[in-house]
Short mmCIF file of C-alpha atoms in Angstrom, two decimals:
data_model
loop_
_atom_site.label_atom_id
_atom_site.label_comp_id
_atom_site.label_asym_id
_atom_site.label_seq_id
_atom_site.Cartn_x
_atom_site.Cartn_y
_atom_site.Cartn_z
CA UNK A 240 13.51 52.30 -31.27
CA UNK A 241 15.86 51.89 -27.88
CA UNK A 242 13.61 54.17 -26.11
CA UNK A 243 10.22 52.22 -27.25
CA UNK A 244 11.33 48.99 -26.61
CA UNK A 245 12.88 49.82 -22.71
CA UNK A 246 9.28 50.90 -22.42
CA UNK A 247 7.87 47.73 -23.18
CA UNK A 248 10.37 45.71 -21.32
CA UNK A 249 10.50 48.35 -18.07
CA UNK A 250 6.88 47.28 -16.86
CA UNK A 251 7.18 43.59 -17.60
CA UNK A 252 10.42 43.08 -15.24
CA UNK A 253 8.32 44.97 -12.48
CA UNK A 254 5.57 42.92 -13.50
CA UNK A 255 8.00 39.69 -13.43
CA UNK A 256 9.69 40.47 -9.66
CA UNK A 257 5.94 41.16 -8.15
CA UNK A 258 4.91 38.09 -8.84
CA UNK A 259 8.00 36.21 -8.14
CA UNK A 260 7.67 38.22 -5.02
CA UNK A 261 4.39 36.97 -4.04
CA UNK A 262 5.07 33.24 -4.79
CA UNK A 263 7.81 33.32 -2.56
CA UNK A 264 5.48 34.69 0.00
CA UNK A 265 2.69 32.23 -0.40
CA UNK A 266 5.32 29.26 0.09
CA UNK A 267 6.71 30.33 3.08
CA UNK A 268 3.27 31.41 4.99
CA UNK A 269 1.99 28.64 6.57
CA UNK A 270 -1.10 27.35 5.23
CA UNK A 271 -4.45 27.20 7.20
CA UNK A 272 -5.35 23.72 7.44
CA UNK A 273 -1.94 22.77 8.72
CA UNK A 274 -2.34 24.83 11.76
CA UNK A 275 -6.12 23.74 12.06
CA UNK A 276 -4.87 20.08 11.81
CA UNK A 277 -2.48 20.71 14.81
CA UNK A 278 -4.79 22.39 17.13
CA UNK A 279 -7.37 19.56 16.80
CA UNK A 280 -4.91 17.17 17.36
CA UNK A 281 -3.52 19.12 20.61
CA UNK A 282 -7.16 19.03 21.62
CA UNK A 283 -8.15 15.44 21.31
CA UNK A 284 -4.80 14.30 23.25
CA UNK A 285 -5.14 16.92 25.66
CA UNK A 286 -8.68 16.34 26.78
CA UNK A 287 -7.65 12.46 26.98
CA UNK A 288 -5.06 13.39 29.63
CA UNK A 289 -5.86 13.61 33.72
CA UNK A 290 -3.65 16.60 34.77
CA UNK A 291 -5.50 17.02 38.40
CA UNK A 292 -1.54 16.32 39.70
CA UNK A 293 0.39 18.27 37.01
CA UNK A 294 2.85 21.00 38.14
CA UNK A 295 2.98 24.49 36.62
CA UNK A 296 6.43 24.72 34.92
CA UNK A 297 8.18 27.97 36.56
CA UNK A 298 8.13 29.76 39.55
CA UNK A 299 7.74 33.65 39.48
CA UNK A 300 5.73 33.39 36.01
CA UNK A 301 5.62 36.98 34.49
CA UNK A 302 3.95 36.54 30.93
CA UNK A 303 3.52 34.25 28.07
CA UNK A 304 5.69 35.62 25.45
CA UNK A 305 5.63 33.38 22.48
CA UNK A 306 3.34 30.99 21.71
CA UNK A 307 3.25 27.46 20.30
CA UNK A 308 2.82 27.52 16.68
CA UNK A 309 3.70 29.55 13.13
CA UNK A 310 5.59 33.14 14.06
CA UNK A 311 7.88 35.73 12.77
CA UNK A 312 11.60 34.99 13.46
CA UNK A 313 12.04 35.74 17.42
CA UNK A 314 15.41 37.08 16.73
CA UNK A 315 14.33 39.31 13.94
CA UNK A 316 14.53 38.96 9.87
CA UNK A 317 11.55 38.36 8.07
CA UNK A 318 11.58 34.42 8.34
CA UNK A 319 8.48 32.78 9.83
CA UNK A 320 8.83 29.67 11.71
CA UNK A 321 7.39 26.83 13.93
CA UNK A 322 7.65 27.78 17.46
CA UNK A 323 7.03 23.69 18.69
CA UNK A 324 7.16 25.05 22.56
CA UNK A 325 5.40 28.15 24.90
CA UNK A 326 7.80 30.48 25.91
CA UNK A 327 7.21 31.74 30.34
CA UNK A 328 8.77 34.48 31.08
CA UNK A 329 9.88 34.35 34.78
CA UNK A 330 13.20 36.55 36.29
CA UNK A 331 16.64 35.12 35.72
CA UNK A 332 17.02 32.66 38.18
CA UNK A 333 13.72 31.38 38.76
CA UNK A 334 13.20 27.93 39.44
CA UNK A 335 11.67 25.93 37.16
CA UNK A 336 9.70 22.64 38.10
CA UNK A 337 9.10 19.25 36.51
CA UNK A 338 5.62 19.07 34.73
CA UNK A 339 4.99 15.56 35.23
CA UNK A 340 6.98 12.15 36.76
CA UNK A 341 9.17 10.86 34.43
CA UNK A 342 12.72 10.03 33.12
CA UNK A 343 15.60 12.21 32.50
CA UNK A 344 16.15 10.94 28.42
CA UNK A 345 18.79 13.56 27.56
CA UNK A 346 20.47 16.83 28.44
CA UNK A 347 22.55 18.89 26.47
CA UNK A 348 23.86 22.58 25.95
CA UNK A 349 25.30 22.88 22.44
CA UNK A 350 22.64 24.10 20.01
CA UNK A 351 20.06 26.99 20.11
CA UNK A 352 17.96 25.45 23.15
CA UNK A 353 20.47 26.11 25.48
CA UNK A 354 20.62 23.89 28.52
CA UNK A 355 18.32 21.38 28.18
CA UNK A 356 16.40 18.68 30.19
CA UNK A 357 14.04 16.52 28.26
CA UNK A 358 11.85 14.42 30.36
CA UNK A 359 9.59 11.25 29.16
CA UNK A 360 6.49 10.80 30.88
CA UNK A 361 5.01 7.54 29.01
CA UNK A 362 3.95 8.59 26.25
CA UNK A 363 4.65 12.10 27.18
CA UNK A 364 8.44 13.71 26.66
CA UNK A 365 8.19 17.78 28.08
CA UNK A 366 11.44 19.88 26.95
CA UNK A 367 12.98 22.37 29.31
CA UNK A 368 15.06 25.43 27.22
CA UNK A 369 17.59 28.34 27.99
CA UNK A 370 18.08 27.10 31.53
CA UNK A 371 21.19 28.32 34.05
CA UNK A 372 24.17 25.69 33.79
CA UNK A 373 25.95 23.71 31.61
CA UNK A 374 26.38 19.65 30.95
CA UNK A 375 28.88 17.74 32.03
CA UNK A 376 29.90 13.62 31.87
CA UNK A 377 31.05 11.20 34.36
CA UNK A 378 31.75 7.38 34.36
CA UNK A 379 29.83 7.67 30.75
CA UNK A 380 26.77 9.29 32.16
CA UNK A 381 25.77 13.15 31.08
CA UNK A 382 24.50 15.50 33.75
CA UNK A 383 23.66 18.83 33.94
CA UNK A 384 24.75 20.98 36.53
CA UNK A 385 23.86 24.30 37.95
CA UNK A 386 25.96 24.87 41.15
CA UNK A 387 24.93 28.24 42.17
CA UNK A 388 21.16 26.77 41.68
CA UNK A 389 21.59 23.86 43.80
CA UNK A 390 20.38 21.67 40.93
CA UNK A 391 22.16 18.41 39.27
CA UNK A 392 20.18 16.02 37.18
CA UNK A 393 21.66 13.07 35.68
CA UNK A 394 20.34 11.50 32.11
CA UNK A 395 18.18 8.41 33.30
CA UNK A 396 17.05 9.80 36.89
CA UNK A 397 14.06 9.46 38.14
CA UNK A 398 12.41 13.11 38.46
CA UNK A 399 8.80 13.36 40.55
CA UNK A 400 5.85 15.40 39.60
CA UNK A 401 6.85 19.31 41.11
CA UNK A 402 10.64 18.67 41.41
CA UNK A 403 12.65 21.53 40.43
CA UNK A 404 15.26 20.42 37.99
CA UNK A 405 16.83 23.95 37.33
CA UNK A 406 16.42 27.53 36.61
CA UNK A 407 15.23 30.39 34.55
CA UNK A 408 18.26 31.06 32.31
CA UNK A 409 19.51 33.14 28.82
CA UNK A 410 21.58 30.14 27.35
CA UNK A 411 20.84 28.92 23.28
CA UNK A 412 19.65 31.74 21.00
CA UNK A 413 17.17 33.74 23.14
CA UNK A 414 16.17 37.41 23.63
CA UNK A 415 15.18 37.42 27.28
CA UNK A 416 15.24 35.20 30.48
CA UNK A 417 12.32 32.76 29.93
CA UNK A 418 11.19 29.25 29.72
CA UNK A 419 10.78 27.29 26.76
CA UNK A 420 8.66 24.72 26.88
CA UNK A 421 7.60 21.42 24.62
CA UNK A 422 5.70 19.28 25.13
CA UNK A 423 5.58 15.92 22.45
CA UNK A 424 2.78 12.97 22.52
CA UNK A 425 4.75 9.61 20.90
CA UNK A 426 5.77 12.03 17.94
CA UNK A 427 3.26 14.82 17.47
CA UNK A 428 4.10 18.30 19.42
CA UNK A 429 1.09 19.29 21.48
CA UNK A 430 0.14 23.12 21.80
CA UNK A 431 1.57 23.93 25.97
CA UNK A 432 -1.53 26.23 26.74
CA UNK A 433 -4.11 24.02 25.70
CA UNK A 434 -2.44 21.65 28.53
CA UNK A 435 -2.00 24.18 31.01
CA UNK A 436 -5.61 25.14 30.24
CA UNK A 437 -6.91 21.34 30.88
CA UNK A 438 -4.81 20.96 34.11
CA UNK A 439 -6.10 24.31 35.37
CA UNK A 440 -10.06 23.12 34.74
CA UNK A 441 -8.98 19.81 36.66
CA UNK A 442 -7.61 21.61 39.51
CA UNK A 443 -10.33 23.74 40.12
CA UNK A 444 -12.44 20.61 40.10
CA UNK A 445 -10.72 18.41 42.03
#
């Protein structure tokens, strides 16, 4: 009787963690229309922008190596997540320039970013990740400083189109000297490469 009933019971707990197995898989894949939702959105804002006078983000640009959107864990695990940025990959050190004109709104160091430099551009804020240098405060104002780059930025500066405002670094969680890069509209992330795409078409234009 033992014997007959482990037989019964054997297949249906196999059964049981397959499909358990699978449902967990479903919920954490992300779903098709999501990612078809973003990419339209990224198009309509991007094609609405005039990036003729935009400035390519880092100097000695080697590859893209992650891009915006759903991906496996970049530090490895079977997690996927949102990448919200493009990732440049560029030699330590590199200098990395502003995108567009705008206004130092914050720059930290403490979480897995790095040293950061967010800049708002209107409607526009662009994030700068992993950068050399740390953050530092004076007479209640944050800065960040990289000394052997040359490079100090203060939080409510005024930063022109092309500026560098630091380099190519390995700070925040990161696997390899690159740039990440964001870029928001009000509060929707926009894909990077369908911007760099745009500007690039308007360049060759103009």
């Amino acid at each position: 009787m033992g014997k007959w009933l482990h037989k019964l019971v054997f297949p249906r707990v196999i059964l049981f963690i397959i499909g358990l197995s699978i449902v967990s898989l479903i919920a954490i894949l992300p779903h098709p229309e999501a990612v078809t939702a973003i990419e339209a959105q990224s198009n309509t804002l991007v094609r609405n922008g005039s990036w003729s006078d935009a400035s390519f983000p880092v100097e000695n640009f080697q590859a893209y190596t992650s891009p915006f959107g759903y991906r496996r864990s970049a530090t490895g695990g079977s997690n996927v997540e949102f990448h919200r940025g493009l990732d440049l990959a560029a030699p330590q050190g590199s200098y990395i320039r502003n995108w567009w004109g705008g206004t130092v709104v914050r720059v930290s160091d403490h979480d897995a970013c790095g040293t950061r430099i967010v800049i708002k551009s209107g409607p526009w804020q662009h994030t700068y990740c992993h950068m050399e240098g740390h953050v530092e405060a004076a007479s209640g104002r944050s800065y960040m400083i990289d000394g052997p780059g040359g490079v100090q930025i203060w939080e409510g500066q005024q930063i022109p189109t092309g500026a560098r405002i630091g380099r190519v670094g390995m700070t925040g969680r990161t696997t390899g000297p690159h740039l990440h890069w964001e870029i928001r509209y009000v509060n929707d992330y926009v894909d990077p490469a369908l911007v760099l795409r745009e500007m690039f078409s308007k360049q060759r234009v103009s």
